[in-house]
Amino acid sequence: SMVPRISRKTLCAGGYQGGRDSCQ
């Protein structure tokens, strides 16, 4: 999944596209 410069924690909490993917 596309992972922006934001930390993975933010992706997870923010629920970005593919956030769960980065969270795992």
Coordinates of C-alpha atoms in Angstrom, one line a residue:
S1 CA 0.0 0.0 0.0
M2 CA 1.1 3.6 -0.5
V3 CA 2.9 4.8 2.6
P4 CA 3.1 8.6 2.8
R5 CA 5.9 10.3 4.8
I6 CA 3.7 10.2 7.8
S7 CA 4.6 7.7 10.4
R8 CA 2.9 4.3 10.3
K9 CA 1.3 5.0 13.6
T10 CA -0.5 8.0 12.1
L11 CA -1.6 5.9 9.1
C12 CA -3.0 3.4 11.5
A13 CA -4.8 5.9 13.7
G14 CA -5.8 8.1 10.8
G15 CA -7.2 5.2 8.8
Y16 CA -5.5 6.3 5.6
Q17 CA -5.9 4.2 2.5
G18 CA -4.1 0.9 3.2
G19 CA -3.5 2.0 6.8
R20 CA -4.3 -1.5 8.1
D21 CA -1.7 -2.8 5.7
S22 CA 1.0 -0.6 7.1
C23 CA -0.2 -1.3 10.6
Q24 CA 0.3 -5.0 10.4

